[in-house]
Amino acid sequence: MGTQIVQESKRCLQCVNPQCVKGCPVGTPIPEMISMLLEGQIRKAGEMLFRNNPLSVICSLVCPHESFCEGHCILGHKNKPVRISSMEHYISDYYLRFMDLLPEKRIAQKVGVIGAGPAGITVAFLLALRGYDITIYESKDKIGGVLRYGIPDFRLPKTLLDRLEEHLIRMGVIIRPNTLIGKRLTLEDLFRDGFEALFIGTGVWTPHRLDIKGESLGHVHYALDYLRNPEVYHLGERVCVIGAGNTAMDAARSCLRRGAREVTVLYRKDKQYIPARDVEVEYALIDGVQFLYRARPLEITLHGVQYVKTLEEENAPGQYHDTEETALLSCDTVIIAISQDPCATIPDNSNGLETGIKGLLVTDSRGHTTRKGIFASGDVVTGAKTVVEAVAQSKIVVQAMEEYLEGKIV
Ligand code: FAD
């Protein structure tokens, strides 16, 4: 591993106008990171990475690098791009073991961060580093959001999140787990108790329904529920996963690791339209996941999924219509993975927070919601996206929150 990292680092051309940086939503200073690594300054490189992106170590593992930094590396035009992700991981994993980034001063202003996913962690980390007094409210028992309760262990070891959590605590951040804001405790309670600004990063946790007969049966589950704690499910031998996004791939691969013998992804279009990343589909295939294309589910029964075969419109690529032909995909368990929306708990129980399409929170480009002193970013604003995009937007919001808080000091 070490040698490969050195060899890879030496392949970097140190471009004057680095496209990799432009391709990264958080503008990771990649050439500097590589130079520092080669000059034996790994701690300095690590500090630079975490100051720029508190989730550097996570992004190095789960980012769609082929679309961002590595997809823009000019070596990739003729050869293989530099494996930037491996270098970032090597440095940030090393640095996280003894990260010594601590606030240089203390500011007596309290900020409440609701939701401990990538957006909430970014805001908490960066504001704590500036010296603000931060409390995180998380409805689940641990921090991480989708990183902990969605992405399976075989893609992202949860020990990384534990180490991040330890560091947040060392920085002075208070974490209140198992606390759902919006019901028993509301935004009004937090303002009453002295919080001067609030951040909402609650993500999208309401699974889309298929709205077909059989959806409420006992062997039918939503992917996000299943992925939260796969060990409690009795899957049987054959599983059908409906949907073909990244969540569906995680669920399908997880089922195979949990003892299912046969897992089939059922998708209503053809292979070229699969929304999951190519690399996730490739992994699913090598793990043994099977794919059934051009199939739209009609009904779920105790025996499996009844579906109708579909056909692409001749004059409208990507549009599909039902044929007359129906069939049954036999299975013991059905997992539905067709996207998700935000929960309405907070906006329904507070005044002045406007929501838009599909219940997403309305904000301006700097994360101000429609209520003064309340900011938001991440999936609850944009809909399901990526970790690095949640971090990028949250960094902008941190600046807006600082300006707001500084304006309140006088
Ligand atoms: P979340 O991660 O959803 O975190 C929100 C947090 O808020 C949660 O911890 C939740 O419990 C908490 N919360 C919700 N409501 C309340 C409340 N009322 N009070 C208190 N707490 C609350 N992206 C990638 O870049 N790479 C990947 O490989 C990848 N894989 C994915 C796999 C799956 C299965 C899924 C579902 C998504 C994946 N994504 C991936 C997308 C990525 O994880 C999300 O874009 C990202 O997590 C969004 O961060 P967030 O902080 O906005 O929300």
Short mmCIF file of C-alpha atoms and ligand atoms in Angstrom, two decimals:
data_model
loop_
_atom_site.label_atom_id
_atom_site.label_comp_id
_atom_site.label_asym_id
_atom_site.label_seq_id
_atom_site.Cartn_x
_atom_site.Cartn_y
_atom_site.Cartn_z
CA MET A 1 0.00 0.00 0.00
CA GLY A 2 2.73 2.49 1.08
CA THR A 3 4.78 1.91 -2.08
CA GLN A 4 1.76 2.30 -4.34
CA ILE A 5 0.96 5.58 -2.65
CA VAL A 6 4.48 6.85 -3.28
CA GLN A 7 4.44 5.65 -6.90
CA GLU A 8 1.03 7.20 -7.48
CA SER A 9 2.12 10.49 -5.88
CA LYS A 10 5.09 10.64 -8.24
CA ARG A 11 2.80 10.27 -11.26
CA CYS A 12 1.10 13.59 -10.43
CA LEU A 13 2.19 16.26 -12.94
CA GLN A 14 1.68 19.11 -10.43
CA CYS A 15 -0.32 21.00 -13.08
CA VAL A 16 -0.21 24.79 -12.86
CA ASN A 17 -3.94 24.87 -13.44
CA PRO A 18 -5.03 21.66 -11.70
CA GLN A 19 -8.26 20.34 -13.15
CA CYS A 20 -8.61 17.84 -10.30
CA VAL A 21 -9.13 20.71 -7.85
CA LYS A 22 -11.71 22.28 -10.15
CA GLY A 23 -13.50 18.95 -10.37
CA CYS A 24 -13.73 18.57 -6.59
CA PRO A 25 -16.85 20.20 -5.06
CA VAL A 26 -14.85 21.19 -1.95
CA GLY A 27 -11.75 22.26 -3.93
CA THR A 28 -9.38 19.87 -2.12
CA PRO A 29 -5.84 21.30 -2.61
CA ILE A 30 -4.65 18.11 -4.31
CA PRO A 31 -1.23 19.16 -5.72
CA GLU A 32 -0.25 20.65 -2.33
CA MET A 33 -1.45 17.48 -0.57
CA ILE A 34 0.71 15.33 -2.84
CA SER A 35 3.80 17.57 -2.52
CA MET A 36 3.53 17.56 1.26
CA LEU A 37 3.22 13.79 1.28
CA LEU A 38 6.35 13.37 -0.86
CA GLU A 39 8.23 15.88 1.30
CA GLY A 40 7.48 13.85 4.43
CA GLN A 41 4.96 16.35 5.82
CA ILE A 42 2.02 14.02 6.21
CA ARG A 43 0.68 15.69 9.38
CA LYS A 44 0.70 19.09 7.73
CA ALA A 45 -1.10 17.57 4.73
CA GLY A 46 -3.66 15.95 7.05
CA GLU A 47 -4.36 19.18 8.88
CA MET A 48 -4.85 21.00 5.59
CA LEU A 49 -7.29 18.32 4.40
CA PHE A 50 -9.44 18.36 7.55
CA ARG A 51 -9.53 22.15 7.76
CA ASN A 52 -10.83 22.18 4.20
CA ASN A 53 -13.15 19.18 4.59
CA PRO A 54 -13.94 17.70 8.03
CA LEU A 55 -15.10 14.55 6.23
CA SER A 56 -11.92 14.13 4.20
CA VAL A 57 -11.37 10.56 5.44
CA ILE A 58 -14.96 9.60 4.53
CA CYS A 59 -14.93 11.29 1.13
CA SER A 60 -11.68 9.50 0.28
CA LEU A 61 -13.65 6.23 0.47
CA VAL A 62 -17.17 7.02 -0.76
CA CYS A 63 -16.92 9.95 -3.18
CA PRO A 64 -17.74 9.23 -6.82
CA HIS A 65 -14.12 10.12 -7.67
CA GLU A 66 -14.60 9.18 -11.31
CA SER A 67 -16.97 12.15 -11.65
CA PHE A 68 -15.03 14.57 -9.47
CA CYS A 69 -11.23 14.81 -8.86
CA GLU A 70 -10.01 11.68 -10.67
CA GLY A 71 -12.46 12.21 -13.52
CA HIS A 72 -10.77 15.57 -14.18
CA CYS A 73 -7.11 14.47 -13.88
CA ILE A 74 -5.50 15.18 -17.25
CA LEU A 75 -3.50 11.95 -17.11
CA GLY A 76 -6.86 10.23 -17.47
CA HIS A 77 -7.22 11.46 -21.07
CA LYS A 78 -4.60 9.02 -22.33
CA ASN A 79 -3.77 6.85 -19.37
CA LYS A 80 -5.09 6.14 -15.89
CA PRO A 81 -5.77 9.16 -13.68
CA VAL A 82 -3.72 9.54 -10.52
CA ARG A 83 -5.42 7.62 -7.68
CA ILE A 84 -6.07 10.77 -5.68
CA SER A 85 -8.62 9.02 -3.44
CA SER A 86 -6.04 6.49 -2.20
CA MET A 87 -3.60 9.24 -1.32
CA GLU A 88 -6.24 11.30 0.45
CA HIS A 89 -7.29 8.23 2.38
CA TYR A 90 -3.77 7.34 3.39
CA ILE A 91 -3.12 10.85 4.72
CA SER A 92 -6.48 11.54 6.38
CA ASP A 93 -6.72 8.09 8.00
CA TYR A 94 -3.21 8.56 9.40
CA TYR A 95 -3.91 12.10 10.62
CA LEU A 96 -7.26 11.24 12.22
CA ARG A 97 -5.42 9.01 14.72
CA PHE A 98 -3.93 12.00 16.48
CA MET A 99 -5.72 15.00 15.04
CA ASP A 100 -4.84 18.02 17.16
CA LEU A 101 -7.14 20.60 15.59
CA LEU A 102 -8.69 22.43 18.52
CA PRO A 103 -10.39 25.83 18.90
CA GLU A 104 -7.90 28.63 19.55
CA LYS A 105 -10.46 30.73 21.47
CA ARG A 106 -13.93 30.33 22.95
CA ILE A 107 -16.90 32.39 21.80
CA ALA A 108 -19.83 32.51 24.22
CA GLN A 109 -22.51 31.99 21.60
CA LYS A 110 -24.51 28.79 21.47
CA VAL A 111 -25.36 27.11 18.18
CA GLY A 112 -27.66 24.10 17.87
CA VAL A 113 -26.99 21.62 15.07
CA ILE A 114 -29.92 19.34 14.29
CA GLY A 115 -28.90 16.13 12.53
CA ALA A 116 -25.45 14.52 12.66
CA GLY A 117 -24.97 13.47 9.05
CA PRO A 118 -22.28 14.92 6.76
CA ALA A 119 -23.96 18.36 6.71
CA GLY A 120 -24.36 18.59 10.50
CA ILE A 121 -20.88 17.23 11.22
CA THR A 122 -19.31 19.76 8.83
CA VAL A 123 -21.12 22.69 10.43
CA ALA A 124 -20.42 21.48 13.98
CA PHE A 125 -16.73 20.82 13.24
CA LEU A 126 -16.02 24.12 11.50
CA LEU A 127 -17.98 26.31 13.93
CA ALA A 128 -16.45 24.51 16.92
CA LEU A 129 -13.00 25.13 15.44
CA ARG A 130 -13.82 28.84 15.26
CA GLY A 131 -14.69 28.66 19.00
CA TYR A 132 -18.51 28.57 19.06
CA ASP A 133 -20.36 26.57 21.71
CA ILE A 134 -21.96 23.72 19.73
CA THR A 135 -24.61 21.19 20.67
CA ILE A 136 -25.59 18.47 18.20
CA TYR A 137 -29.08 16.91 18.41
CA GLU A 138 -29.30 13.54 16.70
CA SER A 139 -32.42 11.39 16.58
CA LYS A 140 -30.43 8.15 16.32
CA ASP A 141 -28.01 6.75 18.87
CA LYS A 142 -24.79 7.71 17.10
CA ILE A 143 -23.50 10.35 14.70
CA GLY A 144 -23.02 9.77 10.97
CA GLY A 145 -26.47 9.86 9.36
CA VAL A 146 -26.44 7.84 6.15
CA LEU A 147 -22.73 7.18 6.65
CA ARG A 148 -23.56 5.04 9.67
CA TYR A 149 -27.12 3.89 9.05
CA GLY A 150 -27.15 3.57 5.26
CA ILE A 151 -23.74 2.82 3.74
CA PRO A 152 -22.79 -0.76 4.70
CA ASP A 153 -19.68 -1.61 6.70
CA PHE A 154 -17.97 -3.29 3.79
CA ARG A 155 -17.84 0.08 2.01
CA LEU A 156 -17.22 2.35 5.00
CA PRO A 157 -15.82 1.12 8.33
CA LYS A 158 -17.81 2.74 11.13
CA THR A 159 -14.70 3.06 13.31
CA LEU A 160 -13.84 6.14 11.24
CA LEU A 161 -17.04 7.80 12.45
CA ASP A 162 -16.27 6.81 16.04
CA ARG A 163 -12.88 8.49 15.73
CA LEU A 164 -14.49 11.62 14.27
CA GLU A 165 -17.00 11.65 17.13
CA GLU A 166 -14.20 11.41 19.71
CA HIS A 167 -12.54 14.37 18.08
CA LEU A 168 -15.71 16.47 18.06
CA ILE A 169 -16.02 15.83 21.79
CA ARG A 170 -12.36 16.83 22.33
CA MET A 171 -13.19 20.08 20.52
CA GLY A 172 -15.90 20.74 23.09
CA VAL A 173 -18.94 19.76 21.01
CA ILE A 174 -21.83 18.41 23.09
CA ILE A 175 -23.72 15.54 21.46
CA ARG A 176 -27.27 14.77 22.53
CA PRO A 177 -28.18 11.41 20.94
CA ASN A 178 -31.63 9.77 20.68
CA THR A 179 -33.24 13.21 20.46
CA LEU A 180 -35.70 13.92 17.70
CA ILE A 181 -36.21 17.66 17.30
CA GLY A 182 -39.65 18.77 16.19
CA LYS A 183 -41.86 16.72 18.48
CA ARG A 184 -41.22 16.78 22.22
CA LEU A 185 -38.48 19.40 21.80
CA THR A 186 -39.04 22.12 19.22
CA LEU A 187 -36.98 24.89 17.62
CA GLU A 188 -38.79 27.32 19.94
CA ASP A 189 -37.46 25.41 22.98
CA LEU A 190 -33.91 25.70 21.67
CA PHE A 191 -34.20 29.47 21.12
CA ARG A 192 -35.74 29.82 24.59
CA ASP A 193 -32.74 27.99 26.07
CA GLY A 194 -30.22 30.43 24.67
CA PHE A 195 -29.26 29.08 21.24
CA GLU A 196 -28.54 32.05 19.01
CA ALA A 197 -28.55 30.21 15.69
CA LEU A 198 -29.79 26.82 14.58
CA PHE A 199 -28.69 24.59 11.73
CA ILE A 200 -30.91 21.91 10.21
CA GLY A 201 -29.23 19.02 8.37
CA THR A 202 -31.81 16.30 8.75
CA GLY A 203 -31.45 14.59 5.38
CA VAL A 204 -34.08 12.54 3.55
CA TRP A 205 -35.36 9.56 5.48
CA THR A 206 -38.91 8.93 4.23
CA PRO A 207 -38.79 6.14 1.66
CA HIS A 208 -40.86 6.50 -1.50
CA ARG A 209 -43.74 4.08 -1.68
CA LEU A 210 -44.37 1.90 -4.68
CA ASP A 211 -48.10 2.25 -4.07
CA ILE A 212 -48.93 -1.25 -5.19
CA LYS A 213 -50.86 -4.08 -3.59
CA GLY A 214 -48.81 -6.13 -1.14
CA GLU A 215 -46.52 -3.30 -0.01
CA SER A 216 -47.52 -3.72 3.65
CA LEU A 217 -46.85 -7.47 3.84
CA GLY A 218 -44.37 -8.77 6.43
CA HIS A 219 -41.65 -9.79 4.01
CA VAL A 220 -41.52 -6.37 2.31
CA HIS A 221 -39.06 -3.74 3.57
CA TYR A 222 -37.78 -0.32 2.54
CA ALA A 223 -34.04 -0.26 1.78
CA LEU A 224 -33.25 2.52 4.25
CA ASP A 225 -34.96 0.59 7.05
CA TYR A 226 -33.15 -2.59 6.09
CA LEU A 227 -29.72 -0.95 5.84
CA ARG A 228 -30.10 0.67 9.26
CA ASN A 229 -29.63 -2.70 11.00
CA PRO A 230 -29.58 -5.58 8.49
CA GLU A 231 -28.78 -8.11 11.23
CA VAL A 232 -32.37 -8.08 12.55
CA TYR A 233 -33.95 -9.26 9.26
CA HIS A 234 -34.75 -12.86 8.33
CA LEU A 235 -34.38 -12.72 4.59
CA GLY A 236 -34.81 -16.31 3.46
CA GLU A 237 -32.94 -17.54 0.42
CA ARG A 238 -34.15 -15.34 -2.41
CA VAL A 239 -34.45 -11.57 -2.30
CA CYS A 240 -35.83 -9.15 -4.88
CA VAL A 241 -34.62 -5.55 -4.69
CA ILE A 242 -36.86 -3.10 -6.54
CA GLY A 243 -34.99 -0.08 -7.94
CA ALA A 244 -31.46 0.29 -9.30
CA GLY A 245 -29.89 3.31 -7.63
CA ASN A 246 -26.90 3.28 -5.27
CA THR A 247 -29.13 2.47 -2.30
CA ALA A 248 -30.46 -0.57 -4.16
CA MET A 249 -26.89 -1.77 -4.86
CA ASP A 250 -25.96 -1.38 -1.17
CA ALA A 251 -29.07 -3.29 -0.11
CA ALA A 252 -28.52 -6.08 -2.66
CA ARG A 253 -24.84 -6.58 -1.78
CA SER A 254 -25.67 -6.46 1.90
CA CYS A 255 -28.33 -9.20 1.51
CA LEU A 256 -25.78 -11.51 -0.12
CA ARG A 257 -23.41 -10.94 2.78
CA ARG A 258 -26.25 -11.69 5.19
CA GLY A 259 -26.93 -15.16 3.84
CA ALA A 260 -29.35 -14.70 0.94
CA ARG A 261 -28.45 -17.15 -1.81
CA GLU A 262 -30.02 -15.31 -4.71
CA VAL A 263 -30.54 -11.56 -5.01
CA THR A 264 -32.20 -10.02 -8.05
CA VAL A 265 -32.44 -6.31 -8.79
CA LEU A 266 -35.63 -5.57 -10.67
CA TYR A 267 -35.46 -2.49 -12.87
CA ARG A 268 -38.06 -1.13 -15.26
CA LYS A 269 -35.58 0.10 -17.89
CA ASP A 270 -32.45 -1.24 -19.60
CA LYS A 271 -28.90 -1.46 -18.24
CA GLN A 272 -27.71 1.82 -19.79
CA TYR A 273 -30.27 3.79 -17.74
CA ILE A 274 -29.32 2.37 -14.34
CA PRO A 275 -28.99 5.36 -11.98
CA ALA A 276 -26.36 3.71 -9.73
CA ARG A 277 -22.67 4.49 -10.31
CA ASP A 278 -21.03 2.12 -12.82
CA VAL A 279 -18.56 1.02 -10.19
CA GLU A 280 -21.36 0.09 -7.77
CA VAL A 281 -23.06 -1.98 -10.47
CA GLU A 282 -19.76 -3.71 -11.26
CA TYR A 283 -19.27 -4.57 -7.60
CA ALA A 284 -22.84 -5.84 -7.38
CA LEU A 285 -22.20 -8.10 -10.37
CA ILE A 286 -18.98 -9.54 -8.99
CA ASP A 287 -20.73 -10.12 -5.66
CA GLY A 288 -23.29 -12.23 -7.53
CA VAL A 289 -26.29 -9.87 -7.76
CA GLN A 290 -28.53 -10.65 -10.74
CA PHE A 291 -30.41 -8.04 -12.75
CA LEU A 292 -33.85 -8.30 -14.29
CA TYR A 293 -34.36 -5.45 -16.76
CA ARG A 294 -37.53 -4.06 -18.36
CA ALA A 295 -39.77 -5.17 -15.51
CA ARG A 296 -42.29 -2.95 -13.68
CA PRO A 297 -43.73 -4.35 -10.44
CA LEU A 298 -47.52 -4.68 -10.35
CA GLU A 299 -48.17 -6.49 -7.09
CA ILE A 300 -46.25 -8.16 -4.26
CA THR A 301 -47.58 -11.49 -3.03
CA LEU A 302 -46.32 -14.05 -0.54
CA HIS A 303 -44.71 -15.84 -3.48
CA GLY A 304 -42.80 -12.92 -4.94
CA VAL A 305 -43.18 -9.92 -7.23
CA GLN A 306 -45.69 -9.95 -10.05
CA TYR A 307 -44.42 -7.69 -12.82
CA VAL A 308 -45.23 -6.53 -16.32
CA LYS A 309 -42.53 -6.51 -18.99
CA THR A 310 -41.80 -3.09 -20.46
CA LEU A 311 -40.44 -1.89 -23.78
CA GLU A 312 -38.53 1.25 -24.76
CA GLU A 313 -40.42 3.67 -26.99
CA GLU A 314 -38.92 3.64 -30.47
CA ASN A 315 -38.95 7.41 -30.86
CA ALA A 316 -38.34 8.39 -27.26
CA PRO A 317 -35.17 6.84 -25.82
CA GLY A 318 -35.44 6.34 -22.07
CA GLN A 319 -39.25 6.25 -22.12
CA TYR A 320 -40.82 2.85 -21.48
CA HIS A 321 -44.33 1.48 -21.86
CA ASP A 322 -45.95 -1.67 -20.49
CA THR A 323 -46.41 -4.70 -22.72
CA GLU A 324 -49.16 -7.30 -22.31
CA GLU A 325 -46.76 -9.85 -20.87
CA THR A 326 -46.67 -10.43 -17.11
CA ALA A 327 -44.59 -12.82 -14.99
CA LEU A 328 -43.71 -13.65 -11.37
CA LEU A 329 -40.26 -13.24 -9.84
CA SER A 330 -40.29 -15.73 -6.99
CA CYS A 331 -38.65 -14.60 -3.77
CA ASP A 332 -38.86 -14.74 0.02
CA THR A 333 -38.13 -11.06 0.74
CA VAL A 334 -38.75 -7.85 -1.18
CA ILE A 335 -36.73 -4.69 -0.60
CA ILE A 336 -37.98 -1.43 -2.07
CA ALA A 337 -35.27 1.09 -2.98
CA ILE A 338 -36.84 3.83 -5.06
CA SER A 339 -35.55 7.03 -3.44
CA GLN A 340 -36.60 9.02 -0.39
CA ASP A 341 -37.90 12.42 0.79
CA PRO A 342 -37.44 14.50 3.97
CA CYS A 343 -39.53 13.95 7.12
CA ALA A 344 -41.90 16.81 7.90
CA THR A 345 -41.38 16.65 11.69
CA ILE A 346 -39.56 19.97 12.02
CA PRO A 347 -41.41 22.19 9.50
CA ASP A 348 -44.79 20.83 10.62
CA ASN A 349 -44.10 21.77 14.23
CA SER A 350 -42.51 25.19 13.89
CA ASN A 351 -43.50 28.56 12.47
CA GLY A 352 -42.10 30.21 9.39
CA LEU A 353 -40.06 27.37 7.86
CA GLU A 354 -41.10 27.15 4.24
CA THR A 355 -40.83 23.87 2.34
CA GLY A 356 -40.92 23.37 -1.41
CA ILE A 357 -40.99 20.46 -3.82
CA LYS A 358 -41.28 17.10 -2.04
CA GLY A 359 -41.04 18.80 1.36
CA LEU A 360 -37.44 20.01 0.90
CA LEU A 361 -36.52 23.03 3.04
CA VAL A 362 -36.42 26.31 1.16
CA THR A 363 -33.14 28.24 1.56
CA ASP A 364 -31.21 30.87 -0.36
CA SER A 365 -27.84 30.02 -1.89
CA ARG A 366 -26.08 30.61 1.46
CA GLY A 367 -28.37 28.39 3.52
CA HIS A 368 -30.67 30.99 5.15
CA THR A 369 -34.07 29.38 5.60
CA THR A 370 -37.22 31.48 5.54
CA ARG A 371 -36.87 31.96 9.31
CA LYS A 372 -34.26 34.30 10.81
CA GLY A 373 -31.45 32.56 12.66
CA ILE A 374 -32.19 29.15 11.15
CA PHE A 375 -29.92 27.73 8.46
CA ALA A 376 -29.96 24.46 6.54
CA SER A 377 -28.05 22.40 3.99
CA GLY A 378 -27.44 18.84 2.81
CA ASP A 379 -30.04 16.46 1.44
CA VAL A 380 -32.92 18.15 3.32
CA VAL A 381 -32.39 21.15 1.02
CA THR A 382 -31.11 19.60 -2.22
CA GLY A 383 -32.75 16.16 -2.15
CA ALA A 384 -30.58 13.01 -2.24
CA LYS A 385 -27.08 13.93 -3.44
CA THR A 386 -23.56 13.01 -2.31
CA VAL A 387 -21.49 13.40 0.85
CA VAL A 388 -19.04 15.83 -0.69
CA GLU A 389 -21.85 18.02 -2.04
CA ALA A 390 -23.39 18.18 1.44
CA VAL A 391 -19.97 19.22 2.81
CA ALA A 392 -19.45 21.83 0.07
CA GLN A 393 -22.81 23.49 0.67
CA SER A 394 -22.37 23.33 4.44
CA LYS A 395 -19.07 25.19 4.22
CA ILE A 396 -20.89 28.08 2.53
CA VAL A 397 -23.56 27.97 5.24
CA VAL A 398 -20.91 28.12 7.98
CA GLN A 399 -19.74 31.47 6.59
CA ALA A 400 -23.31 32.79 6.53
CA MET A 401 -23.86 31.60 10.11
CA GLU A 402 -20.67 33.28 11.30
CA GLU A 403 -21.72 36.57 9.72
CA TYR A 404 -25.11 36.26 11.39
CA LEU A 405 -23.60 35.44 14.80
CA GLU A 406 -21.02 38.24 14.58
CA GLY A 407 -23.85 40.67 13.83
CA LYS A 408 -25.54 39.62 17.06
CA ILE A 409 -22.59 40.33 19.35
CA VAL A 410 -22.91 44.13 19.55
P1 FAD B 1 -28.01 12.48 6.42
O1 FAD B 1 -26.79 11.73 6.17
O2 FAD B 1 -29.30 11.85 6.06
O3 FAD B 1 -28.04 12.85 7.97
C1 FAD B 1 -29.17 13.45 8.56
C2 FAD B 1 -29.16 13.16 10.06
O4 FAD B 1 -30.21 13.88 10.69
C3 FAD B 1 -29.41 11.69 10.38
O5 FAD B 1 -28.44 11.25 11.30
C4 FAD B 1 -30.79 11.67 10.99
O6 FAD B 1 -30.96 10.65 11.96
C5 FAD B 1 -30.86 13.05 11.65
N1 FAD B 1 -32.21 13.57 11.84
C6 FAD B 1 -33.24 13.53 10.96
N2 FAD B 1 -34.31 14.18 11.47
C7 FAD B 1 -33.95 14.62 12.72
C8 FAD B 1 -34.62 15.36 13.73
N3 FAD B 1 -35.88 15.80 13.55
N4 FAD B 1 -33.97 15.61 14.88
C9 FAD B 1 -32.67 15.18 15.07
N5 FAD B 1 -32.00 14.49 14.12
C10 FAD B 1 -32.61 14.23 12.96
N6 FAD B 1 -23.04 9.61 -1.15
C11 FAD B 1 -21.74 9.52 -1.54
O7 FAD B 1 -21.08 10.53 -1.75
N7 FAD B 1 -21.15 8.29 -1.72
C12 FAD B 1 -21.81 7.12 -1.47
O8 FAD B 1 -21.23 6.04 -1.63
C13 FAD B 1 -23.15 7.19 -1.03
N8 FAD B 1 -23.84 6.07 -0.73
C14 FAD B 1 -25.11 6.16 -0.24
C15 FAD B 1 -25.76 4.99 0.13
C16 FAD B 1 -27.05 5.05 0.62
C17 FAD B 1 -27.74 3.78 1.04
C18 FAD B 1 -27.72 6.30 0.71
C19 FAD B 1 -29.14 6.39 1.21
C20 FAD B 1 -27.08 7.47 0.35
C21 FAD B 1 -25.76 7.42 -0.12
N9 FAD B 1 -25.05 8.56 -0.45
C22 FAD B 1 -23.74 8.48 -0.87
C23 FAD B 1 -25.65 9.91 -0.27
C24 FAD B 1 -25.11 10.58 1.01
O9 FAD B 1 -24.99 9.67 2.05
C25 FAD B 1 -26.01 11.75 1.42
O10 FAD B 1 -26.04 12.68 0.35
C26 FAD B 1 -25.49 12.45 2.68
O11 FAD B 1 -25.45 11.55 3.77
C27 FAD B 1 -26.37 13.64 3.05
O12 FAD B 1 -25.94 14.17 4.27
P2 FAD B 1 -26.95 14.95 5.25
O13 FAD B 1 -26.15 15.37 6.42
O14 FAD B 1 -27.68 15.97 4.47
O15 FAD B 1 -28.05 13.87 5.67
#
